[in-house]
Amino acid sequence: MKTVLVLGANGGVGKAVTKAFLGAGWRVLGLVRAGKAVADGIVPVYADLFDAAAVAREAGHVDLVFNGLNVPYPVWDTQALPTYTAAADICEALNARQIYPGSVYNFGSRMPRALTPQTPFAPDTLKGRIRVSIEDLFRRRAETGRLRTILVRAGDFFGAGASQSWMNALVAKDLGQGKIVTPGKKETLHAWAYLPDLAAVVVRLAEIEASLGAYEVFHFENHNASANDLAEAAGLALGRKVTVKHMPRFMFSLIALFSPFMKAALEMLYLWDVPHGLVDCGERAQKSLAQLIGPVPRTPLDQAMKTLL
């Protein structure tokens, strides 16, 4: 039986991934702080994230690390890079490859509509520049033989367990009342990632990781959908019409006066103005997810939206 250590096991993506690994017959360890509980079936590893030797000692043999760490927006400028550096140190101490979910922040506000693995980075926000720095860290360590990484770039997470995601906290918050809310235009394309589908991809890549290079990047092309598309799919799930409501931008500025999270999120609102979608494979790519793992999991959008009710 293979063993995976999940960093961020109690987060939205961490919970989805641990469930998928357990379903695939893996032994699942979860790194948690003392006093914190983990879901049934997960073996807790009580150690400090920033003490790689202690984590390795407590975890024992590990075949793979899933890096599902989530640094809160308000402290990204000071804590994000040290946190992901600590995750890389843990992987080195364990001599285990990591799978890390990347984001579209790297491409900036002038990004093209279709984002392939070959699309150049052009970050123009603090969070985008930090994301690029994190990936540079992983890539440099791979080039020197210190770390092996599979990066799966995904859109905004959504699903029943992603309570802090844009979808769950805002866009589909009033779905039960027949409403979809968007900060942008109704027709603007946006990249989304349904967590059970992403988790299934992570497990499939874990099963073949030994055949991959030291640093691999894949784009998870799941649901590239506008607010109108979400409303249409939700309408199918509900069996009635779902309307799209626009949330004026000034409302975010007002909320930011009292919310550290929203204050830190303001620079990312361009994601609702710039049409973008992830594409699995570009013209110059050597291999795509579909070529490596077969049909890429993609739950129909109406079924995925139904889980949010």
PDB file of C-alpha atoms in Angstrom:
ATOM      1  CA  MET A   1       0.000   0.000   0.000  1.00  0.00           C
ATOM      2  CA  LYS A   2       1.359   3.403  -1.003  1.00  0.00           C
ATOM      3  CA  THR A   3       1.369   6.324   1.396  1.00  0.00           C
ATOM      4  CA  VAL A   4       0.543   9.970   0.709  1.00  0.00           C
ATOM      5  CA  LEU A   5       1.114  12.845   3.122  1.00  0.00           C
ATOM      6  CA  VAL A   6      -1.444  15.621   2.665  1.00  0.00           C
ATOM      7  CA  LEU A   7      -0.441  19.127   3.690  1.00  0.00           C
ATOM      8  CA  GLY A   8      -3.584  21.143   4.358  1.00  0.00           C
ATOM      9  CA  ALA A   9      -5.684  18.036   4.947  1.00  0.00           C
ATOM     10  CA  ASN A  10      -8.454  20.002   6.650  1.00  0.00           C
ATOM     11  CA  GLY A  11      -8.863  22.534   3.824  1.00  0.00           C
ATOM     12  CA  GLY A  12     -11.346  22.315   0.972  1.00  0.00           C
ATOM     13  CA  VAL A  13      -8.958  20.881  -1.631  1.00  0.00           C
ATOM     14  CA  GLY A  14      -7.181  18.784   1.031  1.00  0.00           C
ATOM     15  CA  LYS A  15     -10.421  17.096   2.078  1.00  0.00           C
ATOM     16  CA  ALA A  16     -11.344  16.290  -1.524  1.00  0.00           C
ATOM     17  CA  VAL A  17      -7.897  14.866  -2.249  1.00  0.00           C
ATOM     18  CA  THR A  18      -7.728  12.758   0.919  1.00  0.00           C
ATOM     19  CA  LYS A  19     -11.131  11.271   0.084  1.00  0.00           C
ATOM     20  CA  ALA A  20      -9.953  10.394  -3.426  1.00  0.00           C
ATOM     21  CA  PHE A  21      -6.722   8.783  -2.201  1.00  0.00           C
ATOM     22  CA  LEU A  22      -8.591   6.751   0.422  1.00  0.00           C
ATOM     23  CA  GLY A  23     -11.005   5.579  -2.271  1.00  0.00           C
ATOM     24  CA  ALA A  24      -8.051   4.493  -4.407  1.00  0.00           C
ATOM     25  CA  GLY A  25      -6.615   2.364  -1.576  1.00  0.00           C
ATOM     26  CA  TRP A  26      -3.794   4.624  -0.453  1.00  0.00           C
ATOM     27  CA  ARG A  27      -2.712   5.093   3.164  1.00  0.00           C
ATOM     28  CA  VAL A  28      -3.325   8.772   3.898  1.00  0.00           C
ATOM     29  CA  LEU A  29      -1.423  10.862   6.422  1.00  0.00           C
ATOM     30  CA  GLY A  30      -2.516  14.372   7.324  1.00  0.00           C
ATOM     31  CA  LEU A  31      -0.129  16.961   8.753  1.00  0.00           C
ATOM     32  CA  VAL A  32      -2.016  18.839  11.467  1.00  0.00           C
ATOM     33  CA  ARG A  33      -1.262  21.010  14.455  1.00  0.00           C
ATOM     34  CA  ALA A  34      -1.511  19.498  17.923  1.00  0.00           C
ATOM     35  CA  GLY A  35      -5.096  19.333  19.090  1.00  0.00           C
ATOM     36  CA  LYS A  36      -6.574  19.392  15.590  1.00  0.00           C
ATOM     37  CA  ALA A  37      -8.714  16.496  14.379  1.00  0.00           C
ATOM     38  CA  VAL A  38      -8.698  14.873  10.950  1.00  0.00           C
ATOM     39  CA  ALA A  39     -11.364  13.030   8.987  1.00  0.00           C
ATOM     40  CA  ASP A  40     -11.995   9.324   9.445  1.00  0.00           C
ATOM     41  CA  GLY A  41      -9.439   7.135   7.713  1.00  0.00           C
ATOM     42  CA  ILE A  42      -6.616   9.683   7.902  1.00  0.00           C
ATOM     43  CA  VAL A  43      -3.588   9.069  10.111  1.00  0.00           C
ATOM     44  CA  PRO A  44      -2.681  12.347  11.841  1.00  0.00           C
ATOM     45  CA  VAL A  45       0.920  13.526  11.822  1.00  0.00           C
ATOM     46  CA  TYR A  46       1.427  16.051  14.603  1.00  0.00           C
ATOM     47  CA  ALA A  47       4.434  18.203  13.733  1.00  0.00           C
ATOM     48  CA  ASP A  48       5.404  21.759  12.891  1.00  0.00           C
ATOM     49  CA  LEU A  49       5.215  22.553   9.175  1.00  0.00           C
ATOM     50  CA  PHE A  50       8.406  24.570   9.497  1.00  0.00           C
ATOM     51  CA  ASP A  51      10.387  21.678  11.022  1.00  0.00           C
ATOM     52  CA  ALA A  52      10.982  19.333   8.089  1.00  0.00           C
ATOM     53  CA  ALA A  53      13.077  16.897  10.119  1.00  0.00           C
ATOM     54  CA  ALA A  54      10.307  16.522  12.712  1.00  0.00           C
ATOM     55  CA  VAL A  55       7.690  15.958   9.994  1.00  0.00           C
ATOM     56  CA  ALA A  56       9.850  13.292   8.359  1.00  0.00           C
ATOM     57  CA  ARG A  57      10.462  11.616  11.705  1.00  0.00           C
ATOM     58  CA  GLU A  58       6.760  11.500  12.605  1.00  0.00           C
ATOM     59  CA  ALA A  59       5.532  10.527   9.135  1.00  0.00           C
ATOM     60  CA  GLY A  60       7.955   7.712   8.369  1.00  0.00           C
ATOM     61  CA  HIS A  61       7.983   6.362   4.830  1.00  0.00           C
ATOM     62  CA  VAL A  62       5.985   8.486   2.384  1.00  0.00           C
ATOM     63  CA  ASP A  63       5.651   7.877  -1.356  1.00  0.00           C
ATOM     64  CA  LEU A  64       4.054  11.201  -2.282  1.00  0.00           C
ATOM     65  CA  VAL A  65       3.176  14.585  -0.794  1.00  0.00           C
ATOM     66  CA  PHE A  66       0.086  16.530  -1.810  1.00  0.00           C
ATOM     67  CA  ASN A  67       0.696  20.214  -1.170  1.00  0.00           C
ATOM     68  CA  GLY A  68      -2.768  21.580  -0.420  1.00  0.00           C
ATOM     69  CA  LEU A  69      -1.621  24.391   1.851  1.00  0.00           C
ATOM     70  CA  ASN A  70      -3.778  27.497   1.795  1.00  0.00           C
ATOM     71  CA  VAL A  71      -2.269  30.757   2.998  1.00  0.00           C
ATOM     72  CA  PRO A  72      -4.935  33.355   3.893  1.00  0.00           C
ATOM     73  CA  TYR A  73      -5.062  36.296   1.479  1.00  0.00           C
ATOM     74  CA  PRO A  74      -4.341  38.970   4.110  1.00  0.00           C
ATOM     75  CA  VAL A  75      -0.917  37.469   4.928  1.00  0.00           C
ATOM     76  CA  TRP A  76       0.167  36.350   1.465  1.00  0.00           C
ATOM     77  CA  ASP A  77       2.834  39.027   1.222  1.00  0.00           C
ATOM     78  CA  THR A  78       4.680  37.785   4.319  1.00  0.00           C
ATOM     79  CA  GLN A  79       3.721  34.125   4.742  1.00  0.00           C
ATOM     80  CA  ALA A  80       3.103  32.545   1.323  1.00  0.00           C
ATOM     81  CA  LEU A  81       6.681  32.045   0.134  1.00  0.00           C
ATOM     82  CA  PRO A  82       7.996  30.849   3.542  1.00  0.00           C
ATOM     83  CA  THR A  83       5.065  28.417   3.815  1.00  0.00           C
ATOM     84  CA  TYR A  84       5.631  26.840   0.403  1.00  0.00           C
ATOM     85  CA  THR A  85       9.373  26.787   1.008  1.00  0.00           C
ATOM     86  CA  ALA A  86       8.653  24.773   4.151  1.00  0.00           C
ATOM     87  CA  ALA A  87       6.549  22.368   2.076  1.00  0.00           C
ATOM     88  CA  ALA A  88       9.448  21.911  -0.353  1.00  0.00           C
ATOM     89  CA  ASP A  89      11.788  21.247   2.567  1.00  0.00           C
ATOM     90  CA  ILE A  90       9.428  18.536   3.843  1.00  0.00           C
ATOM     91  CA  CYS A  91       9.390  16.834   0.447  1.00  0.00           C
ATOM     92  CA  GLU A  92      13.180  16.884   0.368  1.00  0.00           C
ATOM     93  CA  ALA A  93      13.413  15.437   3.877  1.00  0.00           C
ATOM     94  CA  LEU A  94      11.032  12.634   2.856  1.00  0.00           C
ATOM     95  CA  ASN A  95      12.607  12.160  -0.598  1.00  0.00           C
ATOM     96  CA  ALA A  96       9.053  12.248  -1.954  1.00  0.00           C
ATOM     97  CA  ARG A  97       7.578  13.971  -4.970  1.00  0.00           C
ATOM     98  CA  GLN A  98       4.946  16.645  -4.415  1.00  0.00           C
ATOM     99  CA  ILE A  99       1.796  17.399  -6.382  1.00  0.00           C
ATOM    100  CA  TYR A 100       0.858  21.049  -6.139  1.00  0.00           C
ATOM    101  CA  PRO A 101      -2.253  22.822  -7.510  1.00  0.00           C
ATOM    102  CA  GLY A 102      -1.215  26.018  -9.273  1.00  0.00           C
ATOM    103  CA  SER A 103      -3.424  28.930 -10.277  1.00  0.00           C
ATOM    104  CA  VAL A 104      -3.957  31.397 -13.131  1.00  0.00           C
ATOM    105  CA  TYR A 105      -2.593  34.333 -11.108  1.00  0.00           C
ATOM    106  CA  ASN A 106       0.767  33.967 -12.879  1.00  0.00           C
ATOM    107  CA  PHE A 107      -0.605  35.235 -16.203  1.00  0.00           C
ATOM    108  CA  GLY A 108      -1.713  38.697 -15.070  1.00  0.00           C
ATOM    109  CA  SER A 109      -4.486  40.998 -16.242  1.00  0.00           C
ATOM    110  CA  ARG A 110      -3.369  40.976 -19.900  1.00  0.00           C
ATOM    111  CA  MET A 111      -3.597  37.202 -20.200  1.00  0.00           C
ATOM    112  CA  PRO A 112      -4.985  35.649 -23.409  1.00  0.00           C
ATOM    113  CA  ARG A 113      -8.344  33.891 -23.482  1.00  0.00           C
ATOM    114  CA  ALA A 114      -6.774  30.425 -23.865  1.00  0.00           C
ATOM    115  CA  LEU A 115      -4.139  29.582 -21.228  1.00  0.00           C
ATOM    116  CA  THR A 116      -1.899  26.695 -22.249  1.00  0.00           C
ATOM    117  CA  PRO A 117       1.145  25.303 -20.394  1.00  0.00           C
ATOM    118  CA  GLN A 118       3.263  27.373 -22.829  1.00  0.00           C
ATOM    119  CA  THR A 119       1.568  30.725 -22.106  1.00  0.00           C
ATOM    120  CA  PRO A 120       4.205  33.146 -20.712  1.00  0.00           C
ATOM    121  CA  PHE A 121       3.809  34.487 -17.198  1.00  0.00           C
ATOM    122  CA  ALA A 122       3.118  38.224 -16.891  1.00  0.00           C
ATOM    123  CA  PRO A 123       2.014  38.857 -13.286  1.00  0.00           C
ATOM    124  CA  ASP A 124       1.012  42.409 -12.408  1.00  0.00           C
ATOM    125  CA  THR A 125      -0.322  41.843  -8.882  1.00  0.00           C
ATOM    126  CA  LEU A 126       1.465  41.013  -5.655  1.00  0.00           C
ATOM    127  CA  LYS A 127      -0.181  37.601  -5.445  1.00  0.00           C
ATOM    128  CA  GLY A 128       0.671  36.843  -9.049  1.00  0.00           C
ATOM    129  CA  ARG A 129       4.327  37.681  -8.532  1.00  0.00           C
ATOM    130  CA  ILE A 130       4.436  35.534  -5.390  1.00  0.00           C
ATOM    131  CA  ARG A 131       2.846  32.628  -7.273  1.00  0.00           C
ATOM    132  CA  VAL A 132       5.575  32.886  -9.901  1.00  0.00           C
ATOM    133  CA  SER A 133       8.230  32.969  -7.166  1.00  0.00           C
ATOM    134  CA  ILE A 134       6.790  29.809  -5.605  1.00  0.00           C
ATOM    135  CA  GLU A 135       6.857  27.959  -8.907  1.00  0.00           C
ATOM    136  CA  ASP A 136      10.387  29.234  -9.602  1.00  0.00           C
ATOM    137  CA  LEU A 137      11.450  27.801  -6.238  1.00  0.00           C
ATOM    138  CA  PHE A 138      10.031  24.380  -7.111  1.00  0.00           C
ATOM    139  CA  ARG A 139      11.513  24.429 -10.617  1.00  0.00           C
ATOM    140  CA  ARG A 140      15.006  25.469  -9.454  1.00  0.00           C
ATOM    141  CA  ARG A 141      15.091  22.703  -6.863  1.00  0.00           C
ATOM    142  CA  ALA A 142      13.990  20.212  -9.517  1.00  0.00           C
ATOM    143  CA  GLU A 143      16.805  21.344 -11.823  1.00  0.00           C
ATOM    144  CA  THR A 144      19.371  20.704  -9.078  1.00  0.00           C
ATOM    145  CA  GLY A 145      17.932  17.282  -8.210  1.00  0.00           C
ATOM    146  CA  ARG A 146      16.585  18.318  -4.810  1.00  0.00           C
ATOM    147  CA  LEU A 147      12.836  18.138  -5.457  1.00  0.00           C
ATOM    148  CA  ARG A 148      10.368  16.499  -7.828  1.00  0.00           C
ATOM    149  CA  THR A 149       7.135  18.355  -8.543  1.00  0.00           C
ATOM    150  CA  ILE A 150       3.972  17.858 -10.556  1.00  0.00           C
ATOM    151  CA  LEU A 151       2.118  21.148 -10.879  1.00  0.00           C
ATOM    152  CA  VAL A 152      -1.544  20.913 -11.847  1.00  0.00           C
ATOM    153  CA  ARG A 153      -2.782  24.371 -12.772  1.00  0.00           C
ATOM    154  CA  ALA A 154      -6.478  24.749 -12.013  1.00  0.00           C
ATOM    155  CA  GLY A 155      -9.174  27.406 -12.030  1.00  0.00           C
ATOM    156  CA  ASP A 156     -11.121  28.610  -9.003  1.00  0.00           C
ATOM    157  CA  PHE A 157     -12.117  25.655  -6.837  1.00  0.00           C
ATOM    158  CA  PHE A 158     -15.733  24.804  -6.194  1.00  0.00           C
ATOM    159  CA  GLY A 159     -17.628  21.942  -4.621  1.00  0.00           C
ATOM    160  CA  ALA A 160     -19.557  21.006  -1.520  1.00  0.00           C
ATOM    161  CA  GLY A 161     -16.518  21.298   0.772  1.00  0.00           C
ATOM    162  CA  ALA A 162     -14.996  24.501  -0.607  1.00  0.00           C
ATOM    163  CA  SER A 163     -16.782  26.901   1.733  1.00  0.00           C
ATOM    164  CA  GLN A 164     -14.234  29.711   1.303  1.00  0.00           C
ATOM    165  CA  SER A 165     -14.102  29.606  -2.495  1.00  0.00           C
ATOM    166  CA  TRP A 166     -15.464  32.390  -4.697  1.00  0.00           C
ATOM    167  CA  MET A 167     -18.137  30.028  -5.995  1.00  0.00           C
ATOM    168  CA  ASN A 168     -19.398  28.869  -2.618  1.00  0.00           C
ATOM    169  CA  ALA A 169     -19.006  32.155  -0.750  1.00  0.00           C
ATOM    170  CA  LEU A 170     -20.376  34.512  -3.408  1.00  0.00           C
ATOM    171  CA  VAL A 171     -21.268  33.274  -6.886  1.00  0.00           C
ATOM    172  CA  ALA A 172     -23.588  30.408  -5.869  1.00  0.00           C
ATOM    173  CA  LYS A 173     -24.317  31.558  -2.324  1.00  0.00           C
ATOM    174  CA  ASP A 174     -27.976  32.262  -3.225  1.00  0.00           C
ATOM    175  CA  LEU A 175     -28.355  29.421  -5.687  1.00  0.00           C
ATOM    176  CA  GLY A 176     -31.203  27.977  -3.623  1.00  0.00           C
ATOM    177  CA  GLN A 177     -33.121  31.198  -4.326  1.00  0.00           C
ATOM    178  CA  GLY A 178     -32.453  30.887  -8.045  1.00  0.00           C
ATOM    179  CA  LYS A 179     -29.591  33.411  -8.243  1.00  0.00           C
ATOM    180  CA  ILE A 180     -26.027  33.456  -9.524  1.00  0.00           C
ATOM    181  CA  VAL A 181     -23.988  36.513  -8.498  1.00  0.00           C
ATOM    182  CA  THR A 182     -20.992  37.790 -10.457  1.00  0.00           C
ATOM    183  CA  PRO A 183     -18.583  40.697  -9.900  1.00  0.00           C
ATOM    184  CA  GLY A 184     -18.038  40.904 -13.664  1.00  0.00           C
ATOM    185  CA  LYS A 185     -19.983  40.738 -16.898  1.00  0.00           C
ATOM    186  CA  LYS A 186     -22.417  37.872 -17.324  1.00  0.00           C
ATOM    187  CA  GLU A 187     -20.679  36.600 -20.454  1.00  0.00           C
ATOM    188  CA  THR A 188     -17.045  36.756 -19.213  1.00  0.00           C
ATOM    189  CA  LEU A 189     -15.355  33.353 -19.402  1.00  0.00           C
ATOM    190  CA  HIS A 190     -13.817  32.163 -16.104  1.00  0.00           C
ATOM    191  CA  ALA A 191     -11.771  29.056 -15.258  1.00  0.00           C
ATOM    192  CA  TRP A 192     -13.347  26.765 -12.639  1.00  0.00           C
ATOM    193  CA  ALA A 193     -12.222  23.472 -11.084  1.00  0.00           C
ATOM    194  CA  TYR A 194     -14.729  21.081  -9.518  1.00  0.00           C
ATOM    195  CA  LEU A 195     -12.852  19.611  -6.559  1.00  0.00           C
ATOM    196  CA  PRO A 196     -13.850  15.925  -6.928  1.00  0.00           C
ATOM    197  CA  ASP A 197     -12.644  16.042 -10.560  1.00  0.00           C
ATOM    198  CA  LEU A 198      -9.363  17.720  -9.582  1.00  0.00           C
ATOM    199  CA  ALA A 199      -8.840  15.188  -6.791  1.00  0.00           C
ATOM    200  CA  ALA A 200      -9.347  12.309  -9.224  1.00  0.00           C
ATOM    201  CA  VAL A 201      -6.711  13.807 -11.543  1.00  0.00           C
ATOM    202  CA  VAL A 202      -4.268  14.136  -8.640  1.00  0.00           C
ATOM    203  CA  VAL A 203      -4.660  10.446  -7.767  1.00  0.00           C
ATOM    204  CA  ARG A 204      -4.196   9.333 -11.379  1.00  0.00           C
ATOM    205  CA  LEU A 205      -1.025  11.402 -11.679  1.00  0.00           C
ATOM    206  CA  ALA A 206       0.196   9.987  -8.365  1.00  0.00           C
ATOM    207  CA  GLU A 207      -0.171   6.476  -9.765  1.00  0.00           C
ATOM    208  CA  ILE A 208       2.164   7.259 -12.696  1.00  0.00           C
ATOM    209  CA  GLU A 209       4.474   9.812 -11.075  1.00  0.00           C
ATOM    210  CA  ALA A 210       7.530   7.560 -11.345  1.00  0.00           C
ATOM    211  CA  SER A 211       7.325   7.796 -15.146  1.00  0.00           C
ATOM    212  CA  LEU A 212       7.336  11.601 -15.177  1.00  0.00           C
ATOM    213  CA  GLY A 213      10.114  14.159 -15.181  1.00  0.00           C
ATOM    214  CA  ALA A 214      11.461  16.060 -12.194  1.00  0.00           C
ATOM    215  CA  TYR A 215       9.286  19.096 -12.932  1.00  0.00           C
ATOM    216  CA  GLU A 216       6.035  18.704 -14.830  1.00  0.00           C
ATOM    217  CA  VAL A 217       3.264  21.240 -15.461  1.00  0.00           C
ATOM    218  CA  PHE A 218      -0.239  20.308 -16.586  1.00  0.00           C
ATOM    219  CA  HIS A 219      -3.340  22.411 -17.102  1.00  0.00           C
ATOM    220  CA  PHE A 220      -6.558  21.021 -15.686  1.00  0.00           C
ATOM    221  CA  GLU A 221      -9.168  21.943 -18.279  1.00  0.00           C
ATOM    222  CA  ASN A 222     -12.345  21.401 -16.296  1.00  0.00           C
ATOM    223  CA  HIS A 223     -15.098  24.020 -16.599  1.00  0.00           C
ATOM    224  CA  ASN A 224     -14.330  27.221 -18.483  1.00  0.00           C
ATOM    225  CA  ALA A 225     -17.677  28.912 -17.958  1.00  0.00           C
ATOM    226  CA  SER A 226     -19.285  32.354 -17.774  1.00  0.00           C
ATOM    227  CA  ALA A 227     -21.886  33.400 -15.222  1.00  0.00           C
ATOM    228  CA  ASN A 228     -24.497  32.808 -17.910  1.00  0.00           C
ATOM    229  CA  ASP A 229     -23.177  29.264 -18.375  1.00  0.00           C
ATOM    230  CA  LEU A 230     -23.328  28.660 -14.618  1.00  0.00           C
ATOM    231  CA  ALA A 231     -26.915  29.920 -14.486  1.00  0.00           C
ATOM    232  CA  GLU A 232     -27.958  27.688 -17.369  1.00  0.00           C
ATOM    233  CA  ALA A 233     -26.382  24.631 -15.738  1.00  0.00           C
ATOM    234  CA  ALA A 234     -27.866  25.511 -12.354  1.00  0.00           C
ATOM    235  CA  GLY A 235     -31.254  25.890 -13.999  1.00  0.00           C
ATOM    236  CA  LEU A 236     -31.011  22.318 -15.246  1.00  0.00           C
ATOM    237  CA  ALA A 237     -30.083  21.176 -11.734  1.00  0.00           C
ATOM    238  CA  LEU A 238     -32.939  23.085 -10.102  1.00  0.00           C
ATOM    239  CA  GLY A 239     -35.509  22.480 -12.776  1.00  0.00           C
ATOM    240  CA  ARG A 240     -36.296  26.194 -12.970  1.00  0.00           C
ATOM    241  CA  LYS A 241     -34.848  29.434 -14.288  1.00  0.00           C
ATOM    242  CA  VAL A 242     -31.777  30.829 -12.543  1.00  0.00           C
ATOM    243  CA  THR A 243     -30.982  34.520 -12.993  1.00  0.00           C
ATOM    244  CA  VAL A 244     -27.617  36.278 -12.974  1.00  0.00           C
ATOM    245  CA  LYS A 245     -27.169  39.286 -10.722  1.00  0.00           C
ATOM    246  CA  HIS A 246     -24.248  41.711 -10.951  1.00  0.00           C
ATOM    247  CA  MET A 247     -22.545  42.795  -7.737  1.00  0.00           C
ATOM    248  CA  PRO A 248     -21.305  46.386  -8.242  1.00  0.00           C
ATOM    249  CA  ARG A 249     -17.579  46.811  -7.820  1.00  0.00           C
ATOM    250  CA  PHE A 250     -17.981  49.595  -5.249  1.00  0.00           C
ATOM    251  CA  MET A 251     -19.571  47.025  -2.918  1.00  0.00           C
ATOM    252  CA  PHE A 252     -16.260  45.180  -2.735  1.00  0.00           C
ATOM    253  CA  SER A 253     -14.471  48.396  -1.818  1.00  0.00           C
ATOM    254  CA  LEU A 254     -16.973  49.035   0.956  1.00  0.00           C
ATOM    255  CA  ILE A 255     -16.630  45.503   2.314  1.00  0.00           C
ATOM    256  CA  ALA A 256     -12.845  45.885   2.168  1.00  0.00           C
ATOM    257  CA  LEU A 257     -13.072  48.680   4.734  1.00  0.00           C
ATOM    258  CA  PHE A 258     -14.070  46.087   7.337  1.00  0.00           C
ATOM    259  CA  SER A 259     -12.748  42.819   5.876  1.00  0.00           C
ATOM    260  CA  PRO A 260      -8.980  42.112   5.681  1.00  0.00           C
ATOM    261  CA  PHE A 261      -9.742  39.263   3.265  1.00  0.00           C
ATOM    262  CA  MET A 262     -11.632  41.495   0.838  1.00  0.00           C
ATOM    263  CA  LYS A 263      -9.022  44.233   1.118  1.00  0.00           C
ATOM    264  CA  ALA A 264      -6.390  41.725   0.032  1.00  0.00           C
ATOM    265  CA  ALA A 265      -8.653  40.322  -2.695  1.00  0.00           C
ATOM    266  CA  LEU A 266      -9.342  43.627  -4.463  1.00  0.00           C
ATOM    267  CA  GLU A 267      -6.279  43.331  -6.713  1.00  0.00           C
ATOM    268  CA  MET A 268      -7.591  39.999  -8.045  1.00  0.00           C
ATOM    269  CA  LEU A 269     -10.966  41.304  -9.237  1.00  0.00           C
ATOM    270  CA  TYR A 270      -9.575  41.591 -12.775  1.00  0.00           C
ATOM    271  CA  LEU A 271     -10.178  37.846 -13.013  1.00  0.00           C
ATOM    272  CA  TRP A 272     -13.878  38.662 -13.403  1.00  0.00           C
ATOM    273  CA  ASP A 273     -13.204  41.175 -16.193  1.00  0.00           C
ATOM    274  CA  VAL A 274     -10.687  39.311 -18.352  1.00  0.00           C
ATOM    275  CA  PRO A 275     -12.037  36.247 -20.227  1.00  0.00           C
ATOM    276  CA  HIS A 276      -9.817  33.236 -19.591  1.00  0.00           C
ATOM    277  CA  GLY A 277      -9.912  29.458 -19.656  1.00  0.00           C
ATOM    278  CA  LEU A 278      -7.354  26.715 -19.093  1.00  0.00           C
ATOM    279  CA  VAL A 279      -6.405  24.483 -22.017  1.00  0.00           C
ATOM    280  CA  ASP A 280      -4.946  21.034 -21.394  1.00  0.00           C
ATOM    281  CA  CYS A 281      -2.291  21.084 -24.114  1.00  0.00           C
ATOM    282  CA  GLY A 282      -0.743  23.745 -26.354  1.00  0.00           C
ATOM    283  CA  GLU A 283       0.649  23.320 -29.854  1.00  0.00           C
ATOM    284  CA  ARG A 284       4.257  22.790 -28.684  1.00  0.00           C
ATOM    285  CA  ALA A 285       3.462  20.556 -25.712  1.00  0.00           C
ATOM    286  CA  GLN A 286       4.992  17.086 -25.583  1.00  0.00           C
ATOM    287  CA  LYS A 287       2.153  15.502 -23.661  1.00  0.00           C
ATOM    288  CA  SER A 288      -1.237  16.352 -22.234  1.00  0.00           C
ATOM    289  CA  LEU A 289      -3.135  15.136 -19.210  1.00  0.00           C
ATOM    290  CA  ALA A 290      -5.476  13.182 -21.471  1.00  0.00           C
ATOM    291  CA  GLN A 291      -2.555  11.415 -23.143  1.00  0.00           C
ATOM    292  CA  LEU A 292      -1.085  10.438 -19.783  1.00  0.00           C
ATOM    293  CA  ILE A 293      -4.125   9.471 -17.698  1.00  0.00           C
ATOM    294  CA  GLY A 294      -6.844   8.828 -20.281  1.00  0.00           C
ATOM    295  CA  PRO A 295     -10.153  10.698 -20.224  1.00  0.00           C
ATOM    296  CA  VAL A 296      -9.815  13.636 -17.843  1.00  0.00           C
ATOM    297  CA  PRO A 297     -12.563  13.603 -15.171  1.00  0.00           C
ATOM    298  CA  ARG A 298     -15.194  16.241 -15.906  1.00  0.00           C
ATOM    299  CA  THR A 299     -18.464  16.039 -14.007  1.00  0.00           C
ATOM    300  CA  PRO A 300     -21.240  17.690 -16.086  1.00  0.00           C
ATOM    301  CA  LEU A 301     -21.635  21.267 -14.932  1.00  0.00           C
ATOM    302  CA  ASP A 302     -25.289  20.894 -13.954  1.00  0.00           C
ATOM    303  CA  GLN A 303     -24.436  17.929 -11.713  1.00  0.00           C
ATOM    304  CA  ALA A 304     -21.527  19.808 -10.148  1.00  0.00           C
ATOM    305  CA  MET A 305     -23.707  22.861  -9.487  1.00  0.00           C
ATOM    306  CA  LYS A 306     -26.330  20.656  -7.861  1.00  0.00           C
ATOM    307  CA  THR A 307     -23.877  19.720  -5.110  1.00  0.00           C
ATOM    308  CA  LEU A 308     -23.802  23.379  -4.024  1.00  0.00           C
ATOM    309  CA  LEU A 309     -27.458  23.387  -3.008  1.00  0.00           C
TER     310      LEU A 309
END
